[in-house]
Every structure is written in C-alpha cells, then in structure tokens.
Short mmCIF file of C-alpha atoms and ligand atoms in Angstrom, two decimals:
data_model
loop_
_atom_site.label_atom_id
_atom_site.label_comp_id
_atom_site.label_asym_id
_atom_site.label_seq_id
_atom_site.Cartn_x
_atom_site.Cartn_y
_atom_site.Cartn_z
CA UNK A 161 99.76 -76.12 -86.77
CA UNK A 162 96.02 -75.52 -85.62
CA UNK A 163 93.20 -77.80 -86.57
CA UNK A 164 91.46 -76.84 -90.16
CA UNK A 165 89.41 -77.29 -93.07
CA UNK A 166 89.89 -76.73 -96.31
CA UNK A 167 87.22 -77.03 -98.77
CA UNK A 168 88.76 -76.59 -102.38
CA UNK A 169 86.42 -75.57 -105.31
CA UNK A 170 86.64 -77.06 -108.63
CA UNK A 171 87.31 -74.63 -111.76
CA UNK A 172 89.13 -74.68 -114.39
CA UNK A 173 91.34 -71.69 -114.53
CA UNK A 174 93.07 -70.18 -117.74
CA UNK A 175 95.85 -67.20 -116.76
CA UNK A 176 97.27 -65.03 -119.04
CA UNK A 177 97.78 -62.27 -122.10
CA UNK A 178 95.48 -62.93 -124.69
CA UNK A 179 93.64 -66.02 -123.54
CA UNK A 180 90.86 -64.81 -124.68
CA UNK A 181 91.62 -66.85 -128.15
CA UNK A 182 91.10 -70.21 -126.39
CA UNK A 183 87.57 -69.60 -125.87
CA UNK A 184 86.07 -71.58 -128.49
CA UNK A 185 88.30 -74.59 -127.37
CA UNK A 186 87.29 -74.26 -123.96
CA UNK A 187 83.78 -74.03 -125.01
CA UNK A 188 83.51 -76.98 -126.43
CA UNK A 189 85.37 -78.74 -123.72
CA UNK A 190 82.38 -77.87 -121.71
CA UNK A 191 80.10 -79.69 -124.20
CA UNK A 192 78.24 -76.18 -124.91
CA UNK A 193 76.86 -75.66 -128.59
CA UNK A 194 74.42 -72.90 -128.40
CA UNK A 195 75.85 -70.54 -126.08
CA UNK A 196 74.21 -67.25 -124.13
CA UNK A 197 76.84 -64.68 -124.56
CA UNK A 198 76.27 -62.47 -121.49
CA UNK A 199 76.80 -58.70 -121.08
CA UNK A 200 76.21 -55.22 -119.57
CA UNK A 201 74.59 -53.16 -122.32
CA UNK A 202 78.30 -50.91 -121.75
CA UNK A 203 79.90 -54.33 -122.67
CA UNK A 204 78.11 -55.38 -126.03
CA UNK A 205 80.95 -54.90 -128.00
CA UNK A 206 82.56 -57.17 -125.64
CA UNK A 207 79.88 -59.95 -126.51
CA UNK A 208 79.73 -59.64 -130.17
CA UNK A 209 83.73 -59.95 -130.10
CA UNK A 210 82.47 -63.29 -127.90
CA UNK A 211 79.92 -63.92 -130.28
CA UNK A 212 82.63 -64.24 -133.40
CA UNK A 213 84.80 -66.10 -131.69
CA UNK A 214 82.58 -69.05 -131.01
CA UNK A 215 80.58 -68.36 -134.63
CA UNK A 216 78.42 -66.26 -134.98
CA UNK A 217 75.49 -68.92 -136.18
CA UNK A 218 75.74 -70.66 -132.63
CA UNK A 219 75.55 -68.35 -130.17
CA UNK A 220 73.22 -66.01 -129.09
CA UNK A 221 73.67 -62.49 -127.32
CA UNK A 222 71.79 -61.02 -124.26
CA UNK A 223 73.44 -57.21 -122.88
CA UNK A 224 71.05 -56.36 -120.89
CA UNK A 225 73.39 -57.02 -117.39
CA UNK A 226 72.95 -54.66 -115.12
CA UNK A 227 73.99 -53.90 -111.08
CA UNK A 228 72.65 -56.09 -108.67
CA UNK A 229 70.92 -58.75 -110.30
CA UNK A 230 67.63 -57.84 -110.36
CA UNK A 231 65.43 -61.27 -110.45
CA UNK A 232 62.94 -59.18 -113.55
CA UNK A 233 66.46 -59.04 -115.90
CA UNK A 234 67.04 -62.88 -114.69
CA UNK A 235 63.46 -63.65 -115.75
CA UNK A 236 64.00 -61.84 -119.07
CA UNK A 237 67.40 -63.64 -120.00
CA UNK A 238 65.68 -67.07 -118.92
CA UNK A 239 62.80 -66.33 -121.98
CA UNK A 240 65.68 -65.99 -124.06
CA UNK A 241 67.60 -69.68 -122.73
CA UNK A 242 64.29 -71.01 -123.28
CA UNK A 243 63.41 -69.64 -126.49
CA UNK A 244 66.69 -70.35 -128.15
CA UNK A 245 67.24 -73.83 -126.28
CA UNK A 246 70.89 -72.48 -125.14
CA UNK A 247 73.15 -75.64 -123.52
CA UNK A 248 75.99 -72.91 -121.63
CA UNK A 249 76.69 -69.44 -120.50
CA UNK A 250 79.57 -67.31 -121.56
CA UNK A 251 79.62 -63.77 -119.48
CA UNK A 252 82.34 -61.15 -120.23
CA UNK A 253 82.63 -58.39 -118.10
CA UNK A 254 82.64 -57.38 -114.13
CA UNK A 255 80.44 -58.52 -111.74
CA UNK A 256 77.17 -57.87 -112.90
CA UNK A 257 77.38 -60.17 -115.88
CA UNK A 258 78.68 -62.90 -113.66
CA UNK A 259 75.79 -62.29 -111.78
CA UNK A 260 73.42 -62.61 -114.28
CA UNK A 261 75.64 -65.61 -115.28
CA UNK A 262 74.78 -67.48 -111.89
CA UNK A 263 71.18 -66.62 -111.64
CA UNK A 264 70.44 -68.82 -114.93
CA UNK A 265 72.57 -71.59 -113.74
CA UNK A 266 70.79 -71.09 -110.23
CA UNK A 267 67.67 -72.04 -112.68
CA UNK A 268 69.26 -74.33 -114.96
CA UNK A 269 72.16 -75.88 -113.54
CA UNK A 270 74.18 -74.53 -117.24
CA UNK A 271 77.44 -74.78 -117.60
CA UNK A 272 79.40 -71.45 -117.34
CA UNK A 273 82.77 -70.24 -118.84
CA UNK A 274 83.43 -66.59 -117.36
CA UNK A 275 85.59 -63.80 -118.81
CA UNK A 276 85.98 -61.16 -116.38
CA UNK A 277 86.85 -57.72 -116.73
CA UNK A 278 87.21 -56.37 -113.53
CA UNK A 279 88.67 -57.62 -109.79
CA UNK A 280 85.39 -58.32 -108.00
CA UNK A 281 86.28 -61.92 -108.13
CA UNK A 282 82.35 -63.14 -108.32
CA UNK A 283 84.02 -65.89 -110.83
CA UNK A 284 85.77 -67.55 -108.30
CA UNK A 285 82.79 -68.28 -105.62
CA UNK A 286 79.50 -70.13 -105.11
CA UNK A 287 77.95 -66.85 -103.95
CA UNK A 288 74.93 -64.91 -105.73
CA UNK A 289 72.88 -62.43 -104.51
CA UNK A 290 70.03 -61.31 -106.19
CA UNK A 291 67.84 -58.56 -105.63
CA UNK A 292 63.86 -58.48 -105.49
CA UNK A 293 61.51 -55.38 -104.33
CA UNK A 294 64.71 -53.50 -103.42
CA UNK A 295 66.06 -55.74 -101.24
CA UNK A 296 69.33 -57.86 -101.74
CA UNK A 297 69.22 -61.68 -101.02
CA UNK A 298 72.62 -63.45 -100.91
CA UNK A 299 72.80 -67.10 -100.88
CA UNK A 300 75.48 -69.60 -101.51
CA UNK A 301 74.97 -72.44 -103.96
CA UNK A 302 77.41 -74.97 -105.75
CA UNK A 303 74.92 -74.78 -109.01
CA UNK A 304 76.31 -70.78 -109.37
CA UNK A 305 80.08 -72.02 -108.92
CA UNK A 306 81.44 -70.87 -112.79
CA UNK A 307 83.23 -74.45 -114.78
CA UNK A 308 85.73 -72.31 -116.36
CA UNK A 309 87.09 -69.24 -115.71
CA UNK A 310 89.29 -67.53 -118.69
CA UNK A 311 91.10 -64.30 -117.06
CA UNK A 312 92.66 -62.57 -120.09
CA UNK A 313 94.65 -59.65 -118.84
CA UNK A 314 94.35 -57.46 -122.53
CA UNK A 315 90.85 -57.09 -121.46
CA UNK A 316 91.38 -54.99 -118.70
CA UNK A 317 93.69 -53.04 -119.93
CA UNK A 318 90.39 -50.49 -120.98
CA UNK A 319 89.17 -50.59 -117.32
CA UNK A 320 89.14 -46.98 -116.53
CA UNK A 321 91.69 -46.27 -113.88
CA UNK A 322 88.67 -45.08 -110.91
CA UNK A 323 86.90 -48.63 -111.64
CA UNK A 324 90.50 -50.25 -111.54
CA UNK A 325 91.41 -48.76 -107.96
CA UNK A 326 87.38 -49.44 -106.16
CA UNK A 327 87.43 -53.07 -107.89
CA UNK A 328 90.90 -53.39 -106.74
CA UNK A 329 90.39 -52.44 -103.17
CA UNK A 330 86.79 -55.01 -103.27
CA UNK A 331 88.88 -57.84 -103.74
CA UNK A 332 91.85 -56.51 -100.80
CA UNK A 333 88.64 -56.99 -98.51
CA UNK A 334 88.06 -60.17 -99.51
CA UNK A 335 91.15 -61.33 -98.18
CA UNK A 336 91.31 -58.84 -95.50
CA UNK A 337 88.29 -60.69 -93.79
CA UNK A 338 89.64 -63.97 -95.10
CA UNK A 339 92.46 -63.94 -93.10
CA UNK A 340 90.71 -63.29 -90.02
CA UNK A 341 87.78 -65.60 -90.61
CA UNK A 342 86.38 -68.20 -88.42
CA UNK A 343 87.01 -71.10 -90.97
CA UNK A 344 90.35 -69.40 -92.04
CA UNK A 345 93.48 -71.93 -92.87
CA UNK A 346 96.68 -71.71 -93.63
CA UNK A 347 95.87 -72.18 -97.35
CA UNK A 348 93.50 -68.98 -97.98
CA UNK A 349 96.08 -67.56 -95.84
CA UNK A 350 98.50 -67.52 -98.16
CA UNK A 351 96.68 -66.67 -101.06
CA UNK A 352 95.07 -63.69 -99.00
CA UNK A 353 98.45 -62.96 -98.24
CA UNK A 354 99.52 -62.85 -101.80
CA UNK A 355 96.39 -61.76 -103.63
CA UNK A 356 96.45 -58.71 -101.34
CA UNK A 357 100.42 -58.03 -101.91
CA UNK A 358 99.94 -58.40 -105.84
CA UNK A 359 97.12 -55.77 -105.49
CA UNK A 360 98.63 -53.11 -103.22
CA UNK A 361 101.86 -52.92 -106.15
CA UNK A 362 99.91 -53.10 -108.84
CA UNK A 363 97.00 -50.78 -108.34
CA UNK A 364 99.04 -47.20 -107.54
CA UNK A 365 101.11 -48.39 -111.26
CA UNK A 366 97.93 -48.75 -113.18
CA UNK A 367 96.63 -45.70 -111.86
CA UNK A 368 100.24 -43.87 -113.29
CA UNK A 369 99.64 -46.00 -116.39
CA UNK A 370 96.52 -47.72 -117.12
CA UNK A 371 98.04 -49.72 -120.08
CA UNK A 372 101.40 -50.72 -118.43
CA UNK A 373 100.40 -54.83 -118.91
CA UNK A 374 102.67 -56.30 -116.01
CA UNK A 375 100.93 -54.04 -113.19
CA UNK A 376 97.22 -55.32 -115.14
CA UNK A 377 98.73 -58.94 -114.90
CA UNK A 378 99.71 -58.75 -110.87
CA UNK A 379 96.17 -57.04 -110.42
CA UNK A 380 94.01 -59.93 -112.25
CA UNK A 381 96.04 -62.50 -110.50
CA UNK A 382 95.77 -61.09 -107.08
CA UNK A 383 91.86 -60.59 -107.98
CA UNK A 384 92.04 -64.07 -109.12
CA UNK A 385 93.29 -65.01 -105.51
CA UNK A 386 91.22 -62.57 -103.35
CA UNK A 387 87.93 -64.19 -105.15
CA UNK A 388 89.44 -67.18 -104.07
CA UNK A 389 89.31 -66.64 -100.73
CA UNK A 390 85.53 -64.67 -100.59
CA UNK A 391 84.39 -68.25 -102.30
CA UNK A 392 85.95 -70.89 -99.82
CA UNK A 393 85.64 -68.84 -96.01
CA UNK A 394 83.32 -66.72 -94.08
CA UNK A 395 83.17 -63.06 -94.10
CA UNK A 396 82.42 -60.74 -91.58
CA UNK A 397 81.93 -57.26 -90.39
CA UNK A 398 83.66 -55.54 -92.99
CA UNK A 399 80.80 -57.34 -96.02
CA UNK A 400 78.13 -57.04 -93.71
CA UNK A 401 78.33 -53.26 -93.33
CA UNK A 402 78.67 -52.81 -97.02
CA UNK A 403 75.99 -55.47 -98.00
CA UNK A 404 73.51 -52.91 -95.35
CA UNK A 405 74.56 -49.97 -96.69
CA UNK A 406 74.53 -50.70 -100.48
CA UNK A 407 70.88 -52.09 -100.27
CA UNK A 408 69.77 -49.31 -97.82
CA UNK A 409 71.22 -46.40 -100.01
CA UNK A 410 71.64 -47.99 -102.99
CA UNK A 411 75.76 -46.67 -102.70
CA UNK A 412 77.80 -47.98 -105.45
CA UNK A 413 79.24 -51.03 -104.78
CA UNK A 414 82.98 -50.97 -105.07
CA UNK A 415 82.85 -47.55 -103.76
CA UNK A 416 81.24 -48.73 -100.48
CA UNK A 417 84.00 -51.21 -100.26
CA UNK A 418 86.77 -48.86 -100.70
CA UNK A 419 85.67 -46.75 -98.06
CA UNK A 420 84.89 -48.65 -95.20
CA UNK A 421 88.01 -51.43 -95.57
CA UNK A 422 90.64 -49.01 -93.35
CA UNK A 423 88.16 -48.25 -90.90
CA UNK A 424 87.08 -52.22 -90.42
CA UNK A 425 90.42 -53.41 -90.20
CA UNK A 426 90.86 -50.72 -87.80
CA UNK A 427 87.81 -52.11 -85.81
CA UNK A 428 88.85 -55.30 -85.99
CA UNK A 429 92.93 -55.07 -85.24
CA UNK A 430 93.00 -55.69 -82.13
CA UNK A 431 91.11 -58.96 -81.71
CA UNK A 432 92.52 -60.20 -84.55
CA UNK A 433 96.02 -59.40 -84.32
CA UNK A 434 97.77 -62.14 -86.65
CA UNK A 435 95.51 -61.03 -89.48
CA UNK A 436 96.24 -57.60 -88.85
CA UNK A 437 100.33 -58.47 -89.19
CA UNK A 438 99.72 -60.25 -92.13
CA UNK A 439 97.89 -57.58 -93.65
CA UNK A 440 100.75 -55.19 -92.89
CA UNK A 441 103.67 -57.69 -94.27
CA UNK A 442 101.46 -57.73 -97.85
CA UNK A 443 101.33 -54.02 -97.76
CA UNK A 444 104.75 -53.51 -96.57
CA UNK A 445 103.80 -51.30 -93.42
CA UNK A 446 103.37 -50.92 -89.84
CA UNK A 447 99.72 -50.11 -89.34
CA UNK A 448 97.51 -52.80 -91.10
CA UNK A 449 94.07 -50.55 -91.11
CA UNK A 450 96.50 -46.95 -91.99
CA UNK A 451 98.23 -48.85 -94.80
CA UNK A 452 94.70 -49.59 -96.32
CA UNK A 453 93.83 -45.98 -95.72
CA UNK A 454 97.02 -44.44 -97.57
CA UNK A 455 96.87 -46.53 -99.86
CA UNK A 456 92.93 -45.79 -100.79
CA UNK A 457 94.04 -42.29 -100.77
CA UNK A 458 97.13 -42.54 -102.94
CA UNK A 459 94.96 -44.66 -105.86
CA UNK A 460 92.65 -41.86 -105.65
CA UNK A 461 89.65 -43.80 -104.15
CA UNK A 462 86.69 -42.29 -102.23
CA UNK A 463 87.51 -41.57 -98.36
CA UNK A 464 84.17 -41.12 -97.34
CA UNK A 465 80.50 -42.56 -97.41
CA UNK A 466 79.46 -38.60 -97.64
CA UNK A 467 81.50 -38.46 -101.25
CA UNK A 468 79.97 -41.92 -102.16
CA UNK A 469 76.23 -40.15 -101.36
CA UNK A 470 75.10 -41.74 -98.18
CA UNK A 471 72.65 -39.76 -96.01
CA UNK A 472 74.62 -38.87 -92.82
CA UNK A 473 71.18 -38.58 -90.89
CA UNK A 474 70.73 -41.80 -91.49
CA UNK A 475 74.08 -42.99 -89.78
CA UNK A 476 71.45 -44.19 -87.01
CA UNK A 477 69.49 -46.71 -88.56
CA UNK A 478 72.00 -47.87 -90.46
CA UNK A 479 73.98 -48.76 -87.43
CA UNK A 480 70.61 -50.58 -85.57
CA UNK A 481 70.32 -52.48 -89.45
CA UNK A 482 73.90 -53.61 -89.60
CA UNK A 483 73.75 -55.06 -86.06
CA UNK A 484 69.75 -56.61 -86.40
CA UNK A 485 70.94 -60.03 -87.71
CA UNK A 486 74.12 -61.63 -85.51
CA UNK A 487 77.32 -62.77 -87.45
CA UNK A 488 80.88 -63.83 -86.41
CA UNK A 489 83.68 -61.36 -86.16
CA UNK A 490 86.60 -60.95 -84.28
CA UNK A 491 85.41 -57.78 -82.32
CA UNK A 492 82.35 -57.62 -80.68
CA UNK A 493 79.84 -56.10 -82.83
CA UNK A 494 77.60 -53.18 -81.05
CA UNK A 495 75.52 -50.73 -82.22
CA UNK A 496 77.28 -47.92 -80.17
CA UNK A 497 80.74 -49.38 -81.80
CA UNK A 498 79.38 -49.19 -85.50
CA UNK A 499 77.89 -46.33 -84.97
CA UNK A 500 81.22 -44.70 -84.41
CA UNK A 501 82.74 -46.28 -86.70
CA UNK A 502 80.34 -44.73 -89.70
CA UNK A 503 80.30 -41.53 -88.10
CA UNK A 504 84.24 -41.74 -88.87
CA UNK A 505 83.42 -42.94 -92.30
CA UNK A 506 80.66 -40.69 -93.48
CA UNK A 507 83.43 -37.79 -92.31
CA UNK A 508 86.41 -39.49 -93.86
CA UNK A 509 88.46 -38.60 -90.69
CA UNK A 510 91.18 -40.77 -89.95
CA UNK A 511 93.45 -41.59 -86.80
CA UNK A 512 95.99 -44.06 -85.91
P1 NAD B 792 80.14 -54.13 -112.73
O1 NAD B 792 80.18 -55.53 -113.21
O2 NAD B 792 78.82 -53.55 -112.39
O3 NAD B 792 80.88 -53.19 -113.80
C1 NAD B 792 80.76 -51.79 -113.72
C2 NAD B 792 80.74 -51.18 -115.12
O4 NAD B 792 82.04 -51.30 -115.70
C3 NAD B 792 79.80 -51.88 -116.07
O5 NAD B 792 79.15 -50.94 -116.90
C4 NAD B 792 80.71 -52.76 -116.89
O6 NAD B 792 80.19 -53.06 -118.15
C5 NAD B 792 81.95 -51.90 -116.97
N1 NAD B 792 83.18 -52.65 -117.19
C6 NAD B 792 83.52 -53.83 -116.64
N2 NAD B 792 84.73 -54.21 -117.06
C7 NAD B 792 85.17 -53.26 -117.89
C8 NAD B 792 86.38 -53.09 -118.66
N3 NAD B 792 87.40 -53.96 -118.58
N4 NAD B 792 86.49 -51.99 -119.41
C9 NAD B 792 85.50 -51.07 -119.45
N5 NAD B 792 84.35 -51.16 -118.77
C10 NAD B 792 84.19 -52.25 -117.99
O7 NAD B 792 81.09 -53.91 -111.45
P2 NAD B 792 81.82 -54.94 -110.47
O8 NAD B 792 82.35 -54.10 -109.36
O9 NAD B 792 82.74 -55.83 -111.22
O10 NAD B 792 80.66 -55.87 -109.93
C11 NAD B 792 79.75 -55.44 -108.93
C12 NAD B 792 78.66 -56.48 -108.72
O11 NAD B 792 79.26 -57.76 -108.50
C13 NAD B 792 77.79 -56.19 -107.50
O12 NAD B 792 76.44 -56.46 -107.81
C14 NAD B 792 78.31 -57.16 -106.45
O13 NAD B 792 77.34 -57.49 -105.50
C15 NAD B 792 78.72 -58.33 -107.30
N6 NAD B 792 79.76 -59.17 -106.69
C16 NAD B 792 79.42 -60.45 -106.37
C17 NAD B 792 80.34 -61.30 -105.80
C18 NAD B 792 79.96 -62.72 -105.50
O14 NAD B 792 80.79 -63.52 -105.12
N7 NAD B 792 78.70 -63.08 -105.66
C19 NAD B 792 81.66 -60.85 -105.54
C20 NAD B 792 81.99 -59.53 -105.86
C21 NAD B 792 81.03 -58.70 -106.46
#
C-alpha cells in the first residue's frame, strides 16, 4: 500500500425513496427556525412543497436560482436573509440552487440542508464558484460544505431523460479524474470505482424508462459517490478544459462535460494507466476513454462541442486559455496537445 491522505468531510447523509418526509425533523436537528427555501424559478413548485413541509408560517421562499451563480442573484437573496432574519438554508433542486445555497453560507456561515435533484454532486463538496463580470471564480471553502444532505430518489424521477444522461456523465468525470488525481487514495478509489459503475447501469435504463425507480436509486447513489470524490481530491485536465470553455462560450454545463470526458480519458490513458483499468472494470470494457464514448452515445448525449454551440474558430484561443494557468495532470499539458484534442471534440470524431 502507497503512502496517503485521506481527508473525510462531515455531512450528514439521508438515502432513500421518499426521504423527503424527514425534512422537518432534520431541520430542526440543525437548530434552523426560519428557513430560506431555495430554488430555480423552474423549481418553485419544488419550494412551496418545501415550504409546507416545514410550515408554511416559518419559512420563507426565494426561486430566483439560476446557472452559474451570479454574485447580483447572491446579493439579492442576502436582502432577503437579512430582511427576514433567516437562521438556515434549505435548496431543492440541481446545482444551481446549491450554488446559491453556498454563496449565502460563504456570507453567513448558515446552516444548510440540501435536496438535490440532479447528479452534479455540488452537495457533497466545499467547492463554489461564483461568477462576476462574466467571469467564473471557483474557490474552495469549508463554510460552503452543506450540514445535511437529504437525497430522495422520487424527486428525480421527473428529471427529463437528456438532463438525466449530461448530469449523469458530470458526475462519471468526477471520479474519472478522481481516480487519477495527485492526492488520490485507496478510499475515493473505491467510491470512484463504484459511483462510476452504479452510473454507467443505471443511466442507459432511465433513458428506456425514466420512471423505472431502481435505475433512479443506483444513479443518485453513484452521484452521491462521484460528488464525493470532486469534494475530497484534486481535479485536473478534464475540469479545467470545461471550466475554460463554459466561461469563454458560455456552453451549457453538463453538456460540456459530456463531451469532452472520452476524449480526456483518452488524453490521459496512457500516463495514468491504473486509473484507466479501473475505469474500464466499472464500465465493464476494454478501452477506458471508448467505453465513455459509447456509452455517451448510447444515452443519447452530445458528441461534439459544435452540437453544444462552441465557435470552432475559436478552437485557438481556447487551447492558449486552457493551458495559461499550470495545473497537475497525468499527461503533460501543451497547447499543441489540447489543441488536438478540441479539434477532435468540436468534430465529434472518434478513434481508438
Ligand atoms: P441546474 O441546477 O442548472 O439544473 C438545470 C435545470 O433543471 C434547472 O432549471 C432546474 O430547475 C431543473 N431541474 C433540476 N432538477 C430537476 C428535476 N428533478 N426535475 C425537473 N427539473 C429539474 O443543473 P446542474 O447540472 O445540476 O448544475 C449545474 C451547476 O452546478 C453549474 O453552475 C456548475 O458549475 C455547478 N456545479 C458545482 C459543483 C461544485 O462542487 N461546486 C459541482 C457540480 C456542478
């Protein structure tokens, strides 16, 4: 066994089919009274269902969630902690609501209970970014780390089957670049291993039948692990080159993810060949970066950053941005390399 460290994070996790009815018990666990119920305007429904729960003379609603966290919807939501003297945050939905979620505690150091909705796994790490003049700052900060997570799987039984494969295939790349992270262990290992291997079943069954509840259940539990992972290692190439391209063409950001996972595993097999096999065991193939790709394809998820609406003149600059600021990865990272491997992207090619 190598040398490690393993640096655990403290939430309280509730698993399961209609968990959703412990809320108010879990609420006050956390001490929280008056409670911001958090949501995407989409989601408001959601919130007043929340809202009930708790009783509907304590808490207070705010849908105005949106991609990205802006800092001007932060500063909007914190008039409303302030005017209503809220003690906690509830947020139900994906994760732009967590998000928003983590930019008041950044600013408040609230407690937060999260319901989410979707696999993006924001719930399960100290991460935020935020985003101010068009441009997405990321930091890390134990203040944003959620108390309580409740992951109810009826929830996402309603997430529409395109959201369900993207947000699927974001939280495969957070264990993708888990496993061949600098401060990997053996313990993110295994739950990369497994979060990824729950996914990869569960995802082409949902999109057959969005409402069958044991594929939903494998999904939110290997989300559950994937976020898991994002929150407790480093990433690398593979979130960089999204992170650059979503804030330099404002791309969707699942979609970005979906696309460019195959072709960074493929960038990175060969330097980081244990991850690779690992990869290949949870997905039951040969060819760690191809099993991504056929996969992607057979869950109906974009192939390319040209269906996703990036400017393919811009290939370029976006390969001098990704490589401006130095980060760990297995491979070296060069411009000429990246730009290959968007060129191969923005196409949607493949090969072995
Ligand atoms: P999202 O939260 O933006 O959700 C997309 C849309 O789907 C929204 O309109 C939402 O209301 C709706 N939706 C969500 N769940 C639904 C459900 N069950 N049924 C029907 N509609 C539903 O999308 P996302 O992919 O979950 O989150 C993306 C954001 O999360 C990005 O800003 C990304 O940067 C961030 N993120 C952060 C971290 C982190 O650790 N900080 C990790 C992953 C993602």
């Amino acid at each position: 066994m190598k040398d490690f460290v393993y640096n655990g994070l403290a939430t309280r996790v509730i698993f399961g089919t209609d968990t959703l009815k412990q809320l108010a018990d879990e609420v006050k666990r956390l001490g929280i009274s008056r409670p911001l119920v958090l949501s995407t305007p989409h989601q408001n429904s959601e919130a007043e269902r929340v809202a009930d729960l708790i009783g509907r003379e304590a808490a207070v609603i705010f849908s105005g969630a949106v991609m990205h966290t802006p800092v001007e919807v932060t500063q909007e939501a914190m008039k409303v902690v302030e005017k209503t003297g809220a003690d906690g945050l509830i947020a139900i939905g994906g994760g732009s609501t967590t998000g928003l979620s983590k930019a008041i505690a950044l600013r408040t150091d609230l407690p937060q209970l999260i319901v989410p909705t979707t696999y993006a796994g924001s719930e399960m790490t100290p991460i935020l970014g935020q985003t101010e003049d068009g441009r997405k700052v990321t930091l890390r900060d134990m203040r944003v780390l959620p108390e309580t997570v409740i992951y109810d799987v009826s929830l996402t039984l309603e997430l529409p089957v395109h959201l369900s494969a993207v947000s699927g295939l974001n939280a495969i790349a957070h264990a993708v670049e888990a496993l061949y992270a600098r401060d990997r262990n053996p313990v993110t290992n295994l739950m990369a291993e497994d979060g990824i291997r729950a996914l990869a079943r569960a995802l082409p069954q949902i999109v057959r039948n969005s409402l069958n509840v044991e594929a939903r259940s494998d999904a939110l539990y290997g989300a559950w692990l994937c976020g898991i992972c994002l929150g407790c290692v480093g990433m690398a190439l593979h979130h960089k080159l999204c992170h650059t391209l979503g804030g330099m063409f404002d791309l969707p950001h699942a979609e970005t993810h979906s696309v460019i996972l195959p072709y960074a595993m493929r960038y990175n097999m060969k330097a980081a060949p244990e991850a690779a096999e690992k990869v290949a065991r949870a997905l039951s193939v040969d060819n760690a970066a191809t099993g991504l790709r056929n996969l992607t394809r057979e869950i109906g998820a974009p192939l390319s950053l040209a269906a996703i609406g990036m400017p393919g003149e811009r290939i370029g600059e976006a390969a001098v941005q990704a490589v401006s600021n130095p980060y760990w990865n297995p491979a070296p990272v060069t411009e000429p390399a990246i730009r290959a491997l968007l060129t191969d992207a923005f196409d949607g090619g493949w090969r072995d």
